[in-house]
CSV table of N, CA, C and O in Angstrom, one decimal:
chain,number,residue,atom,x,y,z
A,754,GLN,N,89.7,114.7,97.1
A,754,GLN,CA,89.2,114.3,98.5
A,754,GLN,C,89.2,112.8,98.6
A,754,GLN,O,88.7,112.1,97.7
A,755,VAL,N,89.6,112.3,99.8
A,755,VAL,CA,89.6,110.9,100.1
A,755,VAL,C,88.9,110.8,101.5
A,755,VAL,O,89.3,111.5,102.4
A,756,GLN,N,88.0,109.9,101.6
A,756,GLN,CA,87.4,109.5,102.9
A,756,GLN,C,87.8,108.1,103.2
A,756,GLN,O,87.7,107.2,102.4
A,757,LEU,N,88.1,107.9,104.5
A,757,LEU,CA,88.7,106.6,104.9
A,757,LEU,C,87.9,106.1,106.1
A,757,LEU,O,87.5,106.8,107.0
A,758,GLU,N,87.8,104.8,106.2
A,758,GLU,CA,87.2,104.1,107.3
A,758,GLU,C,87.9,102.8,107.6
A,758,GLU,O,88.0,101.9,106.8
A,759,GLU,N,88.4,102.7,108.9
A,759,GLU,CA,89.1,101.5,109.3
A,759,GLU,C,88.2,100.5,109.9
A,759,GLU,O,87.1,100.8,110.4
A,760,SER,N,88.6,99.2,109.8
A,760,SER,CA,87.8,98.2,110.5
A,760,SER,C,88.8,97.0,110.7
A,760,SER,O,89.9,97.0,110.2
A,761,GLY,N,88.4,96.1,111.6
A,761,GLY,CA,89.2,94.9,111.8
A,761,GLY,C,89.8,94.9,113.2
A,761,GLY,O,90.5,93.9,113.5
A,762,GLY,N,89.7,95.9,113.9
A,762,GLY,CA,90.3,95.9,115.3
A,762,GLY,C,89.6,95.0,116.2
A,762,GLY,O,88.5,94.5,115.9
A,763,GLY,N,90.2,94.8,117.4
A,763,GLY,CA,89.6,94.0,118.4
A,763,GLY,C,90.5,93.6,119.4
A,763,GLY,O,91.6,94.1,119.6
A,764,LEU,N,90.1,92.5,120.2
A,764,LEU,CA,90.9,92.0,121.3
A,764,LEU,C,91.6,90.7,120.9
A,764,LEU,O,90.9,89.8,120.4
A,765,VAL,N,92.9,90.6,121.0
A,765,VAL,CA,93.6,89.4,120.7
A,765,VAL,C,94.6,89.1,121.8
A,765,VAL,O,95.0,90.0,122.6
A,766,GLN,N,95.0,87.8,121.9
A,766,GLN,CA,96.1,87.5,122.9
A,766,GLN,C,97.4,87.7,122.2
A,766,GLN,O,97.6,87.7,121.0
A,767,ALA,N,98.4,87.9,123.1
A,767,ALA,CA,99.8,88.1,122.6
A,767,ALA,C,100.2,86.9,121.8
A,767,ALA,O,99.9,85.8,122.1
A,768,GLY,N,100.8,87.2,120.7
A,768,GLY,CA,101.2,86.2,119.7
A,768,GLY,C,100.2,85.9,118.6
A,768,GLY,O,100.5,85.3,117.6
A,769,GLY,N,99.0,86.5,118.7
A,769,GLY,CA,98.0,86.4,117.7
A,769,GLY,C,98.1,87.3,116.6
A,769,GLY,O,99.1,88.1,116.5
A,770,SER,N,97.2,87.3,115.7
A,770,SER,CA,97.2,88.1,114.5
A,770,SER,C,95.9,88.8,114.3
A,770,SER,O,94.8,88.3,114.7
A,771,LEU,N,95.9,89.9,113.6
A,771,LEU,CA,94.8,90.6,113.1
A,771,LEU,C,95.1,91.2,111.8
A,771,LEU,O,96.2,91.5,111.5
A,772,ARG,N,94.0,91.4,111.0
A,772,ARG,CA,94.2,92.2,109.7
A,772,ARG,C,93.3,93.4,109.8
A,772,ARG,O,92.0,93.2,109.9
A,773,LEU,N,93.8,94.6,109.7
A,773,LEU,CA,93.1,95.8,109.6
A,773,LEU,C,92.8,96.1,108.2
A,773,LEU,O,93.7,95.9,107.3
A,774,SER,N,91.6,96.7,107.9
A,774,SER,CA,91.3,97.1,106.6
A,774,SER,C,90.9,98.6,106.6
A,774,SER,O,90.4,99.1,107.6
A,775,CYS,N,91.2,99.3,105.5
A,775,CYS,CA,90.9,100.7,105.4
A,775,CYS,C,90.2,100.8,104.0
A,775,CYS,O,90.8,100.6,103.0
A,776,ALA,N,88.9,101.2,104.1
A,776,ALA,CA,88.1,101.4,102.9
A,776,ALA,C,88.2,102.9,102.5
A,776,ALA,O,87.9,103.7,103.4
A,777,ALA,N,88.5,103.1,101.3
A,777,ALA,CA,88.6,104.5,100.8
A,777,ALA,C,87.6,104.8,99.7
A,777,ALA,O,87.2,104.0,98.9
A,778,SER,N,87.2,106.0,99.8
A,778,SER,CA,86.3,106.5,98.7
A,778,SER,C,86.8,107.9,98.2
A,778,SER,O,87.5,108.6,98.9
A,779,GLY,N,86.6,108.1,96.9
A,779,GLY,CA,87.1,109.3,96.3
A,779,GLY,C,87.7,109.0,94.9
A,779,GLY,O,88.1,107.8,94.6
A,780,ARG,N,87.7,110.0,94.1
A,780,ARG,CA,88.1,109.8,92.7
A,780,ARG,C,89.6,109.5,92.5
A,780,ARG,O,89.9,108.9,91.5
A,781,THR,N,90.4,109.9,93.5
A,781,THR,CA,91.8,109.9,93.3
A,781,THR,C,92.5,109.0,94.3
A,781,THR,O,93.7,109.3,94.6
A,782,PHE,N,91.9,108.0,94.8
A,782,PHE,CA,92.5,107.1,95.7
A,782,PHE,C,93.9,106.6,95.3
A,782,PHE,O,94.8,106.6,96.0
A,783,ASN,N,93.9,106.1,94.0
A,783,ASN,CA,95.1,105.6,93.5
A,783,ASN,C,96.2,106.6,93.3
A,783,ASN,O,97.4,106.2,92.9
A,784,GLY,N,96.0,107.8,93.5
A,784,GLY,CA,97.0,108.9,93.4
A,784,GLY,C,97.6,109.2,94.7
A,784,GLY,O,98.4,110.2,94.8
A,785,TYR,N,97.3,108.5,95.8
A,785,TYR,CA,97.7,108.9,97.2
A,785,TYR,C,98.6,107.8,97.7
A,785,TYR,O,98.3,106.6,97.5
A,786,ALA,N,99.6,108.2,98.4
A,786,ALA,CA,100.3,107.3,99.3
A,786,ALA,C,99.4,107.0,100.5
A,786,ALA,O,98.6,107.8,100.9
A,787,MET,N,99.6,105.8,101.1
A,787,MET,CA,98.8,105.4,102.3
A,787,MET,C,99.7,105.0,103.4
A,787,MET,O,100.7,104.4,103.2
A,788,GLY,N,99.2,105.4,104.6
A,788,GLY,CA,100.0,105.0,105.8
A,788,GLY,C,99.1,104.4,106.9
A,788,GLY,O,97.9,104.7,106.9
A,789,TRP,N,99.7,103.6,107.7
A,789,TRP,CA,99.0,103.2,108.9
A,789,TRP,C,99.8,103.8,110.1
A,789,TRP,O,101.0,103.7,110.2
A,790,PHE,N,99.0,104.3,111.1
A,790,PHE,CA,99.5,104.9,112.3
A,790,PHE,C,98.8,104.4,113.5
A,790,PHE,O,97.8,103.8,113.4
A,791,ARG,N,99.4,104.6,114.6
A,791,ARG,CA,98.7,104.2,115.9
A,791,ARG,C,99.0,105.2,116.9
A,791,ARG,O,100.1,105.9,116.9
A,792,GLN,N,98.1,105.3,117.9
A,792,GLN,CA,98.3,106.2,119.0
A,792,GLN,C,97.7,105.6,120.3
A,792,GLN,O,96.6,105.2,120.3
A,793,ALA,N,98.5,105.6,121.3
A,793,ALA,CA,98.1,105.2,122.6
A,793,ALA,C,97.9,106.5,123.5
A,793,ALA,O,98.5,107.5,123.2
A,794,PRO,N,97.0,106.4,124.5
A,794,PRO,CA,96.7,107.6,125.3
A,794,PRO,C,98.0,108.2,125.9
A,794,PRO,O,98.9,107.5,126.4
A,795,GLY,N,98.2,109.5,125.8
A,795,GLY,CA,99.3,110.2,126.3
A,795,GLY,C,100.6,110.1,125.5
A,795,GLY,O,101.7,110.5,125.9
A,796,LYS,N,100.5,109.4,124.3
A,796,LYS,CA,101.7,109.2,123.5
A,796,LYS,C,101.4,109.8,122.1
A,796,LYS,O,100.3,110.0,121.7
A,797,ALA,N,102.5,110.1,121.5
A,797,ALA,CA,102.5,110.7,120.1
A,797,ALA,C,102.0,109.7,119.1
A,797,ALA,O,102.2,108.5,119.3
A,798,ARG,N,101.4,110.1,118.1
A,798,ARG,CA,101.0,109.2,117.0
A,798,ARG,C,102.2,108.7,116.3
A,798,ARG,O,103.2,109.5,116.0
A,799,GLU,N,102.3,107.5,116.0
A,799,GLU,CA,103.4,106.8,115.5
A,799,GLU,C,103.1,106.2,114.1
A,799,GLU,O,102.1,105.5,113.9
A,800,LEU,N,104.0,106.5,113.1
A,800,LEU,CA,103.9,105.9,111.8
A,800,LEU,C,104.4,104.5,111.9
A,800,LEU,O,105.5,104.2,112.3
A,801,LEU,N,103.6,103.6,111.4
A,801,LEU,CA,103.9,102.1,111.5
A,801,LEU,C,104.4,101.6,110.1
A,801,LEU,O,105.3,100.9,110.0
A,802,ALA,N,103.6,102.0,109.1
A,802,ALA,CA,103.9,101.5,107.8
A,802,ALA,C,103.3,102.4,106.7
A,802,ALA,O,102.3,103.1,107.0
A,803,ALA,N,103.9,102.5,105.6
A,803,ALA,CA,103.4,103.3,104.5
A,803,ALA,C,103.7,102.7,103.2
A,803,ALA,O,104.7,101.9,103.0
A,804,VAL,N,102.9,103.0,102.2
A,804,VAL,CA,103.1,102.5,100.9
A,804,VAL,C,102.8,103.6,99.8
A,804,VAL,O,101.9,104.3,100.0
A,805,ARG,N,103.6,103.6,98.8
A,805,ARG,CA,103.4,104.6,97.8
A,805,ARG,C,102.2,104.2,96.9
A,805,ARG,O,101.7,103.1,97.0
A,806,ARG,N,101.8,105.1,96.1
A,806,ARG,CA,100.6,104.9,95.3
A,806,ARG,C,100.6,103.7,94.4
A,806,ARG,O,99.6,103.1,94.1
A,807,THR,N,101.8,103.4,94.0
A,807,THR,CA,102.0,102.2,93.1
A,807,THR,C,102.0,100.9,93.8
A,807,THR,O,101.9,99.9,93.2
A,808,GLY,N,102.2,101.0,95.1
A,808,GLY,CA,102.3,99.8,95.9
A,808,GLY,C,103.7,99.1,96.0
A,808,GLY,O,103.8,98.1,96.6
A,809,GLY,N,104.6,99.7,95.2
A,809,GLY,CA,105.9,99.0,95.1
A,809,GLY,C,106.9,99.4,96.1
A,809,GLY,O,107.9,98.7,96.3
A,810,THR,N,106.7,100.5,96.8
A,810,THR,CA,107.7,101.0,97.8
A,810,THR,C,107.0,101.0,99.2
A,810,THR,O,105.9,101.7,99.3
A,811,THR,N,107.6,100.4,100.2
A,811,THR,CA,107.0,100.4,101.5
A,811,THR,C,108.0,100.9,102.5
A,811,THR,O,109.2,100.8,102.3
A,812,TYR,N,107.5,101.3,103.7
A,812,TYR,CA,108.2,101.6,104.8
A,812,TYR,C,107.6,101.0,106.1
A,812,TYR,O,106.4,100.9,106.2
A,813,TYR,N,108.5,100.5,107.0
A,813,TYR,CA,108.0,100.0,108.2
A,813,TYR,C,108.9,100.6,109.4
A,813,TYR,O,110.1,100.7,109.3
A,814,ALA,N,108.2,100.9,110.5
A,814,ALA,CA,108.9,101.3,111.7
A,814,ALA,C,109.6,100.1,112.2
A,814,ALA,O,109.2,99.0,112.1
A,815,ASP,N,110.7,100.4,112.9
A,815,ASP,CA,111.5,99.3,113.5
A,815,ASP,C,110.6,98.5,114.5
A,815,ASP,O,110.9,97.3,114.6
A,816,SER,N,109.7,99.1,115.2
A,816,SER,CA,108.9,98.4,116.2
A,816,SER,C,108.0,97.3,115.6
A,816,SER,O,107.6,96.4,116.3
A,817,VAL,N,107.7,97.4,114.3
A,817,VAL,CA,106.8,96.4,113.7
A,817,VAL,C,107.4,95.7,112.5
A,817,VAL,O,106.8,94.8,111.9
A,818,LYS,N,108.6,96.1,112.1
A,818,LYS,CA,109.3,95.4,111.0
A,818,LYS,C,109.4,93.9,111.2
A,818,LYS,O,109.8,93.5,112.3
A,819,GLY,N,109.0,93.2,110.2
A,819,GLY,CA,109.0,91.7,110.3
A,819,GLY,C,107.8,91.1,110.8
A,819,GLY,O,107.6,89.9,110.7
A,820,ARG,N,106.9,91.9,111.4
A,820,ARG,CA,105.6,91.4,112.0
A,820,ARG,C,104.4,92.0,111.2
A,820,ARG,O,103.4,91.2,111.1
A,821,PHE,N,104.5,93.2,110.8
A,821,PHE,CA,103.4,93.8,110.1
A,821,PHE,C,103.6,94.0,108.6
A,821,PHE,O,104.8,94.2,108.2
A,822,THR,N,102.6,93.9,107.8
A,822,THR,CA,102.7,94.0,106.4
A,822,THR,C,101.6,95.0,105.9
A,822,THR,O,100.4,94.7,106.1
A,823,ILE,N,102.0,96.0,105.1
A,823,ILE,CA,101.0,96.9,104.5
A,823,ILE,C,100.8,96.5,103.1
A,823,ILE,O,101.8,96.1,102.4
A,824,SER,N,99.6,96.6,102.6
A,824,SER,CA,99.3,96.3,101.2
A,824,SER,C,98.2,97.1,100.7
A,824,SER,O,97.4,97.6,101.6
A,825,ARG,N,98.0,97.3,99.4
A,825,ARG,CA,96.9,98.0,98.9
A,825,ARG,C,96.4,97.4,97.6
A,825,ARG,O,97.1,96.7,96.9
A,826,ASP,N,95.1,97.6,97.4
A,826,ASP,CA,94.4,97.1,96.2
A,826,ASP,C,93.7,98.3,95.7
A,826,ASP,O,92.6,98.6,96.1
A,827,ASN,N,94.3,99.0,94.7
A,827,ASN,CA,93.8,100.2,94.2
A,827,ASN,C,92.4,99.9,93.4
A,827,ASN,O,91.6,100.8,93.4
A,828,ALA,N,92.3,98.8,92.8
A,828,ALA,CA,91.1,98.4,92.1
A,828,ALA,C,89.9,98.3,93.1
A,828,ALA,O,88.8,98.6,92.7
A,829,LYS,N,90.2,98.0,94.3
A,829,LYS,CA,89.1,97.8,95.3
A,829,LYS,C,89.1,99.0,96.3
A,829,LYS,O,88.2,99.0,97.2
A,830,ASN,N,89.9,100.0,96.1
A,830,ASN,CA,90.0,101.1,97.0
A,830,ASN,C,90.2,100.6,98.5
A,830,ASN,O,89.6,101.1,99.4
A,831,MET,N,91.1,99.7,98.7
A,831,MET,CA,91.4,99.1,100.0
A,831,MET,C,92.8,99.2,100.3
A,831,MET,O,93.7,99.0,99.5
A,832,VAL,N,93.1,99.4,101.6
A,832,VAL,CA,94.5,99.3,102.2
A,832,VAL,C,94.4,98.3,103.4
A,832,VAL,O,93.4,98.4,104.1
A,833,TYR,N,95.4,97.5,103.6
A,833,TYR,CA,95.4,96.5,104.6
A,833,TYR,C,96.6,96.6,105.5
A,833,TYR,O,97.7,97.0,105.0
A,834,LEU,N,96.5,96.2,106.7
A,834,LEU,CA,97.6,96.0,107.6
A,834,LEU,C,97.5,94.7,108.2
A,834,LEU,O,96.6,94.5,109.1
A,835,GLN,N,98.3,93.7,107.8
A,835,GLN,CA,98.4,92.4,108.4
A,835,GLN,C,99.3,92.5,109.6
A,835,GLN,O,100.5,92.8,109.4
A,836,MET,N,98.8,92.1,110.8
A,836,MET,CA,99.6,92.2,112.0
A,836,MET,C,99.8,90.8,112.6
A,836,MET,O,98.8,90.2,113.0
A,837,ASN,N,101.0,90.4,112.7
A,837,ASN,CA,101.3,89.1,113.3
A,837,ASN,C,102.2,89.2,114.5
A,837,ASN,O,102.8,90.3,114.7
A,838,SER,N,102.2,88.2,115.3
A,838,SER,CA,103.0,88.2,116.5
A,838,SER,C,102.8,89.4,117.4
A,838,SER,O,103.7,90.1,117.8
A,839,LEU,N,101.5,89.6,117.6
A,839,LEU,CA,101.2,90.9,118.3
A,839,LEU,C,101.6,90.8,119.8
A,839,LEU,O,101.7,89.7,120.4
A,840,LYS,N,102.0,92.0,120.3
A,840,LYS,CA,102.5,92.2,121.6
A,840,LYS,C,101.6,93.1,122.4
A,840,LYS,O,100.9,94.0,121.8
A,841,PRO,N,101.6,93.0,123.7
A,841,PRO,CA,100.8,94.0,124.5
A,841,PRO,C,101.1,95.4,124.2
A,841,PRO,O,100.2,96.3,124.2
A,842,GLU,N,102.3,95.8,123.9
A,842,GLU,CA,102.7,97.1,123.5
A,842,GLU,C,102.2,97.6,122.2
A,842,GLU,O,102.3,98.8,121.8
A,843,ASP,N,101.5,96.7,121.4
A,843,ASP,CA,100.9,97.1,120.2
A,843,ASP,C,99.5,97.7,120.5
A,843,ASP,O,98.8,98.2,119.5
A,844,THR,N,99.0,97.6,121.7
A,844,THR,CA,97.7,98.1,122.0
A,844,THR,C,97.6,99.6,121.8
A,844,THR,O,98.4,100.4,122.3
A,845,ALA,N,96.7,100.0,120.9
A,845,ALA,CA,96.5,101.4,120.6
A,845,ALA,C,95.3,101.6,119.6
A,845,ALA,O,94.7,100.6,119.3
A,846,VAL,N,95.0,102.8,119.3
A,846,VAL,CA,94.0,103.1,118.3
A,846,VAL,C,94.8,103.2,117.0
A,846,VAL,O,95.8,103.9,116.9
A,847,TYR,N,94.4,102.5,116.0
A,847,TYR,CA,95.1,102.4,114.7
A,847,TYR,C,94.3,103.2,113.6
A,847,TYR,O,93.1,103.1,113.5
A,848,TYR,N,95.0,104.0,112.9
A,848,TYR,CA,94.5,104.9,111.9
A,848,TYR,C,95.1,104.6,110.5
A,848,TYR,O,96.3,104.4,110.4
A,849,CYS,N,94.3,104.8,109.5
A,849,CYS,CA,94.9,104.8,108.2
A,849,CYS,C,94.8,106.3,107.7
A,849,CYS,O,94.0,107.1,108.2
A,850,ALA,N,95.7,106.6,106.8
A,850,ALA,CA,95.7,108.0,106.3
A,850,ALA,C,96.2,108.0,104.9
A,850,ALA,O,96.9,107.1,104.4
A,851,ALA,N,95.8,109.1,104.2
A,851,ALA,CA,96.2,109.3,102.8
A,851,ALA,C,96.8,110.6,102.6
A,851,ALA,O,96.5,111.6,103.2
A,852,GLY,N,97.8,110.7,101.7
A,852,GLY,CA,98.4,111.9,101.4
A,852,GLY,C,99.3,111.8,100.1
A,852,GLY,O,99.3,110.8,99.5
A,853,LYS,N,99.9,113.0,99.8
A,853,LYS,CA,100.8,113.0,98.7
A,853,LYS,C,102.2,113.5,99.2
A,853,LYS,O,102.6,114.6,98.7
A,854,PRO,N,102.8,112.8,100.1
A,854,PRO,CA,104.1,113.3,100.6
A,854,PRO,C,105.2,113.1,99.7
A,854,PRO,O,105.2,112.1,98.9
A,855,LEU,N,106.1,114.0,99.7
A,855,LEU,CA,107.4,113.8,99.0
A,855,LEU,C,108.1,112.6,99.5
A,855,LEU,O,108.8,111.9,98.8
A,856,ILE,N,108.1,112.5,100.9
A,856,ILE,CA,108.7,111.3,101.6
A,856,ILE,C,107.6,110.7,102.4
A,856,ILE,O,106.9,111.4,103.2
A,857,ILE,N,107.4,109.4,102.2
A,857,ILE,CA,106.2,108.8,102.8
A,857,ILE,C,106.2,108.7,104.3
A,857,ILE,O,105.2,108.3,104.9
A,858,THR,N,107.4,109.0,104.9
A,858,THR,CA,107.5,108.9,106.4
A,858,THR,C,107.1,110.2,107.0
A,858,THR,O,107.1,110.3,108.3
A,859,ARG,N,106.7,111.2,106.3
A,859,ARG,CA,106.4,112.6,106.8
A,859,ARG,C,104.9,112.6,107.2
A,859,ARG,O,104.0,112.7,106.4
A,860,GLN,N,104.6,112.5,108.5
A,860,GLN,CA,103.3,112.4,109.0
A,860,GLN,C,102.5,113.7,108.6
A,860,GLN,O,101.3,113.6,108.3
A,861,GLN,N,103.1,114.8,108.7
A,861,GLN,CA,102.4,116.1,108.4
A,861,GLN,C,101.9,116.2,107.0
A,861,GLN,O,101.1,117.1,106.7
A,862,GLU,N,102.4,115.4,106.1
A,862,GLU,CA,102.0,115.4,104.7
A,862,GLU,C,100.9,114.4,104.4
A,862,GLU,O,100.5,114.2,103.2
A,863,TYR,N,100.3,113.8,105.4
A,863,TYR,CA,99.1,113.0,105.2
A,863,TYR,C,97.9,113.9,105.5
A,863,TYR,O,97.8,114.4,106.7
A,864,ASP,N,97.1,114.0,104.6
A,864,ASP,CA,96.0,115.0,104.7
A,864,ASP,C,94.6,114.5,105.1
A,864,ASP,O,93.8,115.2,105.6
A,865,TYR,N,94.4,113.2,104.9
A,865,TYR,CA,93.1,112.6,105.1
A,865,TYR,C,93.3,111.4,106.1
A,865,TYR,O,94.2,110.6,105.9
A,866,TRP,N,92.4,111.4,107.1
A,866,TRP,CA,92.5,110.4,108.1
A,866,TRP,C,91.2,109.7,108.4
A,866,TRP,O,90.1,110.3,108.3
A,867,GLY,N,91.3,108.4,108.7
A,867,GLY,CA,90.1,107.7,109.2
A,867,GLY,C,89.9,108.0,110.7
A,867,GLY,O,90.6,108.7,111.4
A,868,GLN,N,88.8,107.4,111.3
A,868,GLN,CA,88.4,107.7,112.6
A,868,GLN,C,89.2,106.8,113.6
A,868,GLN,O,89.1,107.0,114.8
A,869,GLY,N,89.8,105.7,113.1
A,869,GLY,CA,90.5,104.8,114.0
A,869,GLY,C,89.8,103.6,114.4
A,869,GLY,O,88.5,103.5,114.4
A,870,THR,N,90.5,102.5,114.7
A,870,THR,CA,90.0,101.3,115.2
A,870,THR,C,90.9,100.8,116.3
A,870,THR,O,92.1,100.8,116.2
A,871,GLN,N,90.2,100.3,117.4
A,871,GLN,CA,91.0,99.9,118.6
A,871,GLN,C,91.5,98.5,118.4
A,871,GLN,O,90.8,97.6,118.0
A,872,VAL,N,92.8,98.4,118.8
A,872,VAL,CA,93.5,97.1,118.9
A,872,VAL,C,94.0,96.9,120.3
A,872,VAL,O,94.7,97.8,120.8
A,873,THR,N,93.6,95.8,120.9
A,873,THR,CA,94.0,95.5,122.3
A,873,THR,C,94.6,94.2,122.3
A,873,THR,O,94.0,93.2,121.9
A,874,VAL,N,95.8,94.1,122.8
A,874,VAL,CA,96.5,92.8,122.9
A,874,VAL,C,96.7,92.5,124.4
A,874,VAL,O,97.3,93.2,125.1
A,875,SER,N,96.2,91.4,124.8
A,875,SER,CA,96.3,90.9,126.1
A,875,SER,C,97.5,90.0,126.3
A,875,SER,O,97.9,89.3,125.4
A,876,SER,N,98.0,90.0,127.5
A,876,SER,CA,99.2,89.1,127.8
A,876,SER,C,98.7,87.9,128.5
A,876,SER,O,99.4,86.9,128.6
């Protein structure tokens, strides 16, 4: 079992940066792949970035590639999403999730979710 809690969201201007943090608890955190997702009202939840349990393999959605960076620190039970060059279309609730997917891009194979943190980017 993994319990997750996001923090670091807020209001920023376009072009600015934020770093989201996800604090995890549980005995097997380092055995899970981790992903960052976002969802805006009326839209499907979107996978933004994912990292395997070793931290060596990552995935980024085209919409954030080159701007966002996912990282994890298994010793601290933390996962981060560094977001740079933010755009108004990045406005959404951001979630971290944990799972043991065969392929880290499979949303349905993430079993544990945080409650989300709001990110709002103004123009």
